[in-house]
């Protein structure tokens, strides 16, 4: 009896030790002030060990951490608040952030990431380092069932690898469709020596790193299943820019956040920088708002001409409605007049939705693709497919004002006219929206387009761009044969049966 009890105690102690070892660190960090986020060109710069803790959780947009977001704009920037597109949905995130923590390191650093899998439903996971070649460390590539087994729920795994080459990369979950639900973030490796492209810009700020992606109103697996086996569609609810989407929704009911004791609350009009609303709200006994009908009125952020015009919720006849309106503040990128800024943009899309990026009244000078420098190409817009990264220089040479950064959805996104906007704000300008239009057709910037969805006379394909690095010897060798492969789809009539 004593032996049996002793074995049971030992087994319990062992299991508890495993759980404690896998317990995530507290508090969760955004790593905005990480010591590895430094000037990589400083003389005498030495390589560093850059360690991060990633806690993966099933979480929620507009949780209680958001307080009164989006009605109060400042609340949307609170720690652990994920505004999303203004509607509640479950998400899978790292450190309660969307996108997850951005890792900014220097060439030659060693990246160490401790992953704590706290996802619900006992999901396994892994983290892939998109763009890192993993020379000498292929087992750290993070591809589930290829380079590693999934990280089990309630356990941890440590990734450790060097970053010998610079560039704009990113990390994302590589198990199932998890990355579409929020498990992604930037990984930027800066050069430690001066390069030719550095002559083309004055400023390279971490806050000018942009992650864009198509965004669903439900878990990606649910969307896929309904589309594949039933009559559901594969179009996104919106597009998010650094985790935000300014959406004027149509007939959309969602459980809101909040904490109230009353059964029914009539809100008095509120005035702030985002919207003025009068609403009657029904609250259940748990303090969650079950439905909300709000009517916005004009203010500096929502002028009458554009206040009711949604980015991605148009009806079939192009009209819009004010039923169930949510407004999330735009993502803002600040620039100073006369300066040239390097922007790094990443597409974490999961659908067939190439995203066309442009800036109102500004040209873009493309200087890098997928982490590799290239000779500059001046264009009016860039089309970015899922998994791609582009670096461009924006010259702040226009009249100081507020300008739109347009993201236009193509492919399947075009069917639902899905688009999104952010704001390029010159220093000293009012915190107002640009006066130009922001509807779907407004985001279709004309002129020269880089990396086009469809080849046209005014497009520049990647094949027409020139790398800053000399070609490998193998490409200059004799007896090299080129094969051109046409990609297409076979129609399957019964794939939903």
PDB file of C-alpha atoms in Angstrom, residues 11-21:
ATOM      1  CA  UNK A  11       3.984  10.328 -10.682  1.00  0.00           C
ATOM      2  CA  UNK A  12       1.848  13.287  -9.609  1.00  0.00           C
ATOM      3  CA  UNK A  13       4.925  15.278  -8.626  1.00  0.00           C
ATOM      4  CA  UNK A  14       6.545  14.524 -11.979  1.00  0.00           C
ATOM      5  CA  UNK A  15       3.478  15.667 -13.926  1.00  0.00           C
ATOM      6  CA  UNK A  16       3.230  18.824 -11.828  1.00  0.00           C
ATOM      7  CA  UNK A  17       6.894  19.527 -12.515  1.00  0.00           C
ATOM      8  CA  UNK A  18       6.206  19.299 -16.246  1.00  0.00           C
ATOM      9  CA  UNK A  19       3.265  21.672 -15.968  1.00  0.00           C
ATOM     10  CA  UNK A  20       5.261  24.166 -13.929  1.00  0.00           C
ATOM     11  CA  UNK A  21       8.085  23.954 -16.439  1.00  0.00           C
TER      12      UNK A  21
END
